[in-house]
mmCIF file of C-alpha atoms in Angstrom:
data_model
loop_
_atom_site.group_PDB
_atom_site.id
_atom_site.type_symbol
_atom_site.label_atom_id
_atom_site.label_comp_id
_atom_site.label_asym_id
_atom_site.label_seq_id
_atom_site.Cartn_x
_atom_site.Cartn_y
_atom_site.Cartn_z
ATOM 1 C CA MET Q 1 212.635 -12.974 -109.171
ATOM 2 C CA THR Q 2 210.628 -9.763 -109.025
ATOM 3 C CA GLN Q 3 211.738 -7.505 -106.201
ATOM 4 C CA SER Q 4 209.033 -6.559 -103.698
ATOM 5 C CA ALA Q 5 207.828 -2.977 -103.525
ATOM 6 C CA LEU Q 6 209.470 -2.637 -100.106
ATOM 7 C CA GLY Q 7 212.733 -3.912 -101.565
ATOM 8 C CA GLN Q 8 212.475 -1.370 -104.376
ATOM 9 C CA LEU Q 9 211.900 1.398 -101.828
ATOM 10 C CA LEU Q 10 214.933 0.331 -99.807
ATOM 11 C CA ALA Q 11 217.031 0.344 -102.980
ATOM 12 C CA ARG Q 12 216.202 4.048 -103.324
ATOM 13 C CA ALA Q 13 216.675 4.854 -99.630
ATOM 14 C CA ARG Q 14 219.412 6.822 -97.877
ATOM 15 C CA GLY Q 15 220.348 5.158 -94.634
ATOM 16 C CA PRO Q 16 220.701 3.699 -92.135
ATOM 17 C CA MET Q 17 220.121 6.506 -89.657
ATOM 18 C CA GLY Q 18 221.148 4.434 -86.648
ATOM 19 C CA PRO Q 19 223.415 1.517 -85.687
ATOM 20 C CA ASP Q 20 222.462 -2.025 -86.635
ATOM 21 C CA ILE Q 21 219.728 -3.410 -84.422
ATOM 22 C CA ASP Q 22 217.736 -6.640 -84.232
ATOM 23 C CA LEU Q 23 214.154 -5.475 -83.702
ATOM 24 C CA ASP Q 24 211.348 -7.847 -82.790
ATOM 25 C CA PHE Q 25 207.892 -6.587 -81.787
ATOM 26 C CA GLY Q 26 206.871 -10.038 -80.543
ATOM 27 C CA VAL Q 27 204.402 -10.784 -83.331
ATOM 28 C CA GLU Q 28 204.829 -13.364 -86.069
ATOM 29 C CA SER Q 29 202.986 -11.686 -88.914
ATOM 30 C CA GLY Q 30 201.396 -8.457 -90.048
ATOM 31 C CA PRO Q 31 202.757 -4.908 -90.406
ATOM 32 C CA LEU Q 32 204.503 -4.844 -87.017
ATOM 33 C CA ALA Q 33 206.426 -8.013 -87.867
ATOM 34 C CA GLU Q 34 207.341 -6.469 -91.230
ATOM 35 C CA LEU Q 35 208.452 -3.283 -89.497
ATOM 36 C CA GLY Q 36 210.764 -5.207 -87.199
ATOM 37 C CA GLN Q 37 212.293 -6.932 -90.223
ATOM 38 C CA LEU Q 38 212.617 -3.616 -92.063
ATOM 39 C CA ILE Q 39 214.432 -1.864 -89.205
ATOM 40 C CA THR Q 40 216.653 -4.896 -88.693
ATOM 41 C CA ARG Q 41 217.602 -4.603 -92.364
ATOM 42 C CA MET Q 42 218.023 -0.794 -92.386
ATOM 43 C CA ASN Q 43 217.699 1.120 -89.145
ATOM 44 C CA GLY Q 44 215.922 4.250 -90.349
ATOM 45 C CA PHE Q 45 216.147 5.933 -93.714
ATOM 46 C CA PHE Q 46 215.053 8.740 -95.985
ATOM 47 C CA ALA Q 47 213.672 8.373 -99.496
ATOM 48 C CA PHE Q 48 212.465 10.645 -102.288
ATOM 49 C CA ASN Q 49 214.856 13.515 -101.489
ATOM 50 C CA ALA Q 50 213.898 13.261 -97.791
ATOM 51 C CA GLY Q 51 210.251 13.625 -98.728
ATOM 52 C CA ILE Q 52 209.754 10.384 -96.766
ATOM 53 C CA GLN Q 53 211.385 9.416 -93.482
ATOM 54 C CA VAL Q 54 211.266 6.099 -91.627
ATOM 55 C CA PHE Q 55 212.388 6.543 -88.030
ATOM 56 C CA ARG Q 56 215.415 4.757 -86.619
ATOM 57 C CA VAL Q 57 215.282 2.765 -83.355
ATOM 58 C CA GLY Q 58 217.768 3.174 -80.520
ATOM 59 C CA GLU Q 59 219.482 5.795 -78.403
ATOM 60 C CA GLU Q 60 222.047 6.735 -81.052
ATOM 61 C CA GLY Q 61 221.583 8.001 -84.558
ATOM 62 C CA LEU Q 62 220.096 10.755 -86.698
ATOM 63 C CA GLY Q 63 216.569 12.044 -86.347
ATOM 64 C CA HIS Q 64 213.990 10.914 -83.829
ATOM 65 C CA ASP Q 65 213.866 7.449 -82.279
ATOM 66 C CA MET Q 66 210.738 5.539 -83.299
ATOM 67 C CA LEU Q 67 209.927 4.193 -79.851
ATOM 68 C CA SER Q 68 210.280 7.584 -78.171
ATOM 69 C CA TRP Q 69 208.302 9.174 -80.990
ATOM 70 C CA ASN Q 70 205.278 7.111 -79.989
ATOM 71 C CA THR Q 71 205.269 8.204 -76.359
ATOM 72 C CA GLY Q 72 202.839 10.826 -75.145
ATOM 73 C CA GLU Q 73 205.369 13.334 -73.909
ATOM 74 C CA VAL Q 74 207.089 13.805 -77.281
ATOM 75 C CA TRP Q 75 203.944 15.006 -79.105
ATOM 76 C CA LYS Q 76 200.921 12.733 -78.716
ATOM 77 C CA ASP Q 77 199.717 14.350 -75.484
ATOM 78 C CA THR Q 78 198.968 17.525 -77.441
ATOM 79 C CA TYR Q 79 196.397 15.550 -79.481
ATOM 80 C CA GLY Q 80 194.245 14.692 -76.473
ATOM 81 C CA GLY Q 81 194.059 10.969 -77.200
ATOM 82 C CA LEU Q 82 193.310 11.331 -80.927
ATOM 83 C CA ALA Q 83 196.613 9.724 -81.944
ATOM 84 C CA ASP Q 84 196.999 7.198 -79.137
ATOM 85 C CA ASP Q 85 195.895 4.178 -81.190
ATOM 86 C CA LEU Q 86 198.559 4.769 -83.833
ATOM 87 C CA PHE Q 87 202.076 3.367 -83.902
ATOM 88 C CA CYS Q 88 203.844 5.847 -86.152
ATOM 89 C CA PHE Q 89 206.862 4.532 -88.039
ATOM 90 C CA GLY Q 90 207.513 7.369 -90.474
ATOM 91 C CA GLN Q 91 206.381 10.669 -91.907
ATOM 92 C CA ASP Q 92 206.531 12.817 -95.005
ATOM 93 C CA ILE Q 93 208.176 16.224 -95.281
ATOM 94 C CA PHE Q 94 204.985 17.928 -94.019
ATOM 95 C CA GLY Q 95 204.701 15.763 -90.905
ATOM 96 C CA VAL Q 96 201.951 13.520 -92.267
ATOM 97 C CA GLN Q 97 202.398 10.347 -90.240
ATOM 98 C CA PHE Q 98 202.552 6.783 -91.539
ATOM 99 C CA ALA Q 99 201.312 4.443 -88.871
ATOM 100 C CA ILE Q 100 200.123 0.973 -87.977
ATOM 101 C CA LEU Q 101 196.601 0.852 -86.612
ATOM 102 C CA GLY Q 102 195.633 -2.303 -84.797
ATOM 103 C CA ARG Q 103 197.454 -5.359 -86.080
ATOM 104 C CA ASP Q 104 196.629 -5.247 -89.758
ATOM 105 C CA GLN Q 105 196.224 -1.711 -91.099
ATOM 106 C CA VAL Q 106 198.794 0.723 -92.440
ATOM 107 C CA VAL Q 107 197.362 4.228 -92.475
ATOM 108 C CA ARG Q 108 198.148 7.834 -93.282
ATOM 109 C CA PHE Q 109 197.460 10.238 -90.388
ATOM 110 C CA ASN Q 110 196.775 13.887 -91.178
ATOM 111 C CA PRO Q 111 198.386 15.900 -88.338
ATOM 112 C CA GLU Q 112 196.117 18.890 -88.932
ATOM 113 C CA THR Q 113 192.745 17.125 -88.891
ATOM 114 C CA THR Q 114 193.554 13.717 -87.287
ATOM 115 C CA ALA Q 115 191.896 11.998 -90.262
ATOM 116 C CA THR Q 116 193.269 8.536 -91.010
ATOM 117 C CA THR Q 117 193.334 7.062 -94.506
ATOM 118 C CA LEU Q 118 193.839 3.358 -95.086
ATOM 119 C CA ILE Q 119 196.804 2.620 -97.366
ATOM 120 C CA GLY Q 120 196.872 -1.171 -97.093
ATOM 121 C CA ASN Q 121 197.409 -4.171 -94.874
ATOM 122 C CA SER Q 122 201.178 -4.462 -95.120
ATOM 123 C CA LEU Q 123 204.303 -2.368 -95.397
ATOM 124 C CA ASP Q 124 204.678 -3.685 -98.911
ATOM 125 C CA ASP Q 125 201.276 -2.141 -99.715
ATOM 126 C CA TRP Q 126 202.599 1.128 -98.285
ATOM 127 C CA ALA Q 127 205.776 0.945 -100.358
ATOM 128 C CA GLN Q 128 203.753 0.143 -103.477
ATOM 129 C CA TRP Q 129 201.537 3.176 -102.788
ATOM 130 C CA LEU Q 130 204.594 5.430 -102.457
ATOM 131 C CA LEU Q 131 206.220 4.105 -105.607
ATOM 132 C CA ALA Q 132 203.006 4.476 -107.604
ATOM 133 C CA ASP Q 133 203.265 8.282 -107.361
ATOM 134 C CA PRO Q 134 206.432 9.518 -105.620
ATOM 135 C CA ASP Q 135 205.592 13.181 -106.213
ATOM 136 C CA ILE Q 136 202.089 13.072 -104.706
ATOM 137 C CA ASN Q 137 202.493 10.306 -102.115
ATOM 138 C CA GLY Q 138 206.191 10.796 -101.358
ATOM 139 C CA ALA Q 139 206.566 14.585 -101.807
ATOM 140 C CA ASN Q 140 209.567 13.832 -104.024
ATOM 141 C CA SER Q 141 209.606 16.867 -106.330
ATOM 142 C CA PHE Q 142 208.525 19.298 -103.609
ATOM 143 C CA ALA Q 143 211.228 18.077 -101.216
ATOM 144 C CA TYR Q 144 213.888 18.422 -103.911
ATOM 145 C CA ALA Q 145 212.801 21.917 -104.956
ATOM 146 C CA PHE Q 146 212.362 23.255 -101.414
ATOM 147 C CA GLN Q 147 215.750 22.059 -100.241
ATOM 148 C CA LYS Q 148 217.474 23.223 -103.419
ATOM 149 C CA GLU Q 149 216.226 26.751 -102.691
ATOM 150 C CA ASN Q 150 216.390 26.752 -98.880
ATOM 151 C CA GLY Q 151 219.083 24.249 -98.019
ATOM 152 C CA PRO Q 152 218.757 20.677 -96.752
ATOM 153 C CA LEU Q 153 216.618 19.847 -93.734
ATOM 154 C CA GLU Q 154 218.328 18.298 -90.749
ATOM 155 C CA PRO Q 155 217.309 14.674 -90.021
ATOM 156 C CA ASN Q 156 215.148 15.820 -87.092
ATOM 157 C CA GLU Q 157 213.371 18.575 -89.061
ATOM 158 C CA ARG Q 158 210.112 18.759 -91.008
ATOM 159 C CA LEU Q 159 207.965 21.542 -92.463
ATOM 160 C CA VAL Q 160 204.917 23.255 -90.985
ATOM 161 C CA PRO Q 161 202.704 25.517 -93.107
ATOM 162 C CA LEU Q 162 202.305 28.961 -91.536
ATOM 163 C CA GLN Q 163 198.695 28.822 -92.672
ATOM 164 C CA PHE Q 164 197.562 25.224 -92.319
ATOM 165 C CA PHE Q 165 196.568 23.376 -95.480
ATOM 166 C CA SER Q 166 193.240 22.474 -93.910
ATOM 167 C CA LEU Q 167 192.592 26.197 -93.331
ATOM 168 C CA GLY Q 168 193.344 27.247 -96.892
ATOM 169 C CA GLY Q 169 197.140 27.444 -96.785
ATOM 170 C CA SER Q 170 199.158 26.931 -99.947
ATOM 171 C CA TYR Q 171 202.196 24.816 -100.774
ATOM 172 C CA ASP Q 172 204.213 27.927 -101.664
ATOM 173 C CA PHE Q 173 207.667 27.961 -100.113
ATOM 174 C CA ASP Q 174 206.943 31.213 -98.284
ATOM 175 C CA ASN Q 175 204.124 29.440 -96.420
ATOM 176 C CA MET Q 176 206.586 26.905 -94.981
ATOM 177 C CA ALA Q 177 208.505 27.035 -91.706
ATOM 178 C CA VAL Q 178 211.190 24.558 -90.671
ATOM 179 C CA HIS Q 179 210.770 23.039 -87.201
ATOM 180 C CA ASP Q 180 212.001 20.109 -85.203
ATOM 181 C CA ALA Q 181 209.581 17.333 -86.111
ATOM 182 C CA ALA Q 182 208.324 16.906 -82.537
ATOM 183 C CA ASP Q 183 207.787 20.649 -82.145
ATOM 184 C CA ALA Q 184 205.943 20.621 -85.470
ATOM 185 C CA MET Q 185 203.493 18.028 -84.166
ATOM 186 C CA GLN Q 186 203.055 19.892 -80.880
ATOM 187 C CA ILE Q 187 202.163 23.038 -82.828
ATOM 188 C CA ARG Q 188 199.443 21.157 -84.695
ATOM 189 C CA GLY Q 189 198.024 19.100 -81.834
ATOM 190 C CA PRO Q 190 195.860 21.690 -80.032
ATOM 191 C CA ILE Q 191 194.507 23.002 -83.334
ATOM 192 C CA ALA Q 192 193.825 19.477 -84.557
ATOM 193 C CA GLN Q 193 191.674 18.939 -81.467
ATOM 194 C CA LYS Q 194 189.590 21.965 -82.478
ATOM 195 C CA ILE Q 195 189.311 20.859 -86.105
ATOM 196 C CA HIS Q 196 188.459 17.259 -85.246
ATOM 197 C CA LYS Q 197 184.939 16.358 -86.363
ATOM 198 C CA LEU Q 198 184.014 19.909 -87.349
ATOM 199 C CA PRO Q 199 181.547 19.940 -90.256
ATOM 200 C CA ASP Q 200 182.741 21.277 -93.590
ATOM 201 C CA GLY Q 201 182.526 25.053 -93.703
ATOM 202 C CA ALA Q 202 182.583 25.485 -89.943
ATOM 203 C CA THR Q 203 184.431 28.468 -88.498
ATOM 204 C CA ILE Q 204 187.355 27.854 -86.195
ATOM 205 C CA HIS Q 205 188.571 30.526 -83.804
ATOM 206 C CA LEU Q 206 192.253 30.497 -82.896
ATOM 207 C CA SER Q 207 193.812 32.572 -80.153
ATOM 208 C CA ALA Q 208 197.343 32.986 -78.876
ATOM 209 C CA GLU Q 209 197.779 31.824 -75.296
#
């Protein structure tokens, strides 16, 4: 029997990040049902040299708790409602969020611009997308090279470009700062509100408060 894309991803994962848990979101089908099954099988994990993280669920464990992650006070309040419709279940090394939108869409959320990109209608679609190009979609080679030179990230840490990618910043290592993942999102939130819906080529003015 051919293994599903999600099964292939789990075979390459490092986890779990939290104790065993039986997670049920109260729906019978769709991405949320799949997510409950995934976390029940492996409660949080990293893949592609920690280029990809799926959050654990529960009070104990490594990295951020998925349910707390989706509350306003952790980081979403800094986005002024622009991320409220998303249930984020994971992220890449740069803090790009993977989320469920509505009941049937799995999307990629850009934390700098708030743009959402449809990946598919299931977590298996998401896993297939990651496996199709681990270096581009999963930050595999970058995560390996960065951590080889700078040391491993802690489970709660992600990278923030000193000059945002959306504002012309590069992927050079010297443009990267290590932050707690929640702090990293809070840094981006107020700027993302300014960038949101700006036309291409518009000038954005940033000031320290």
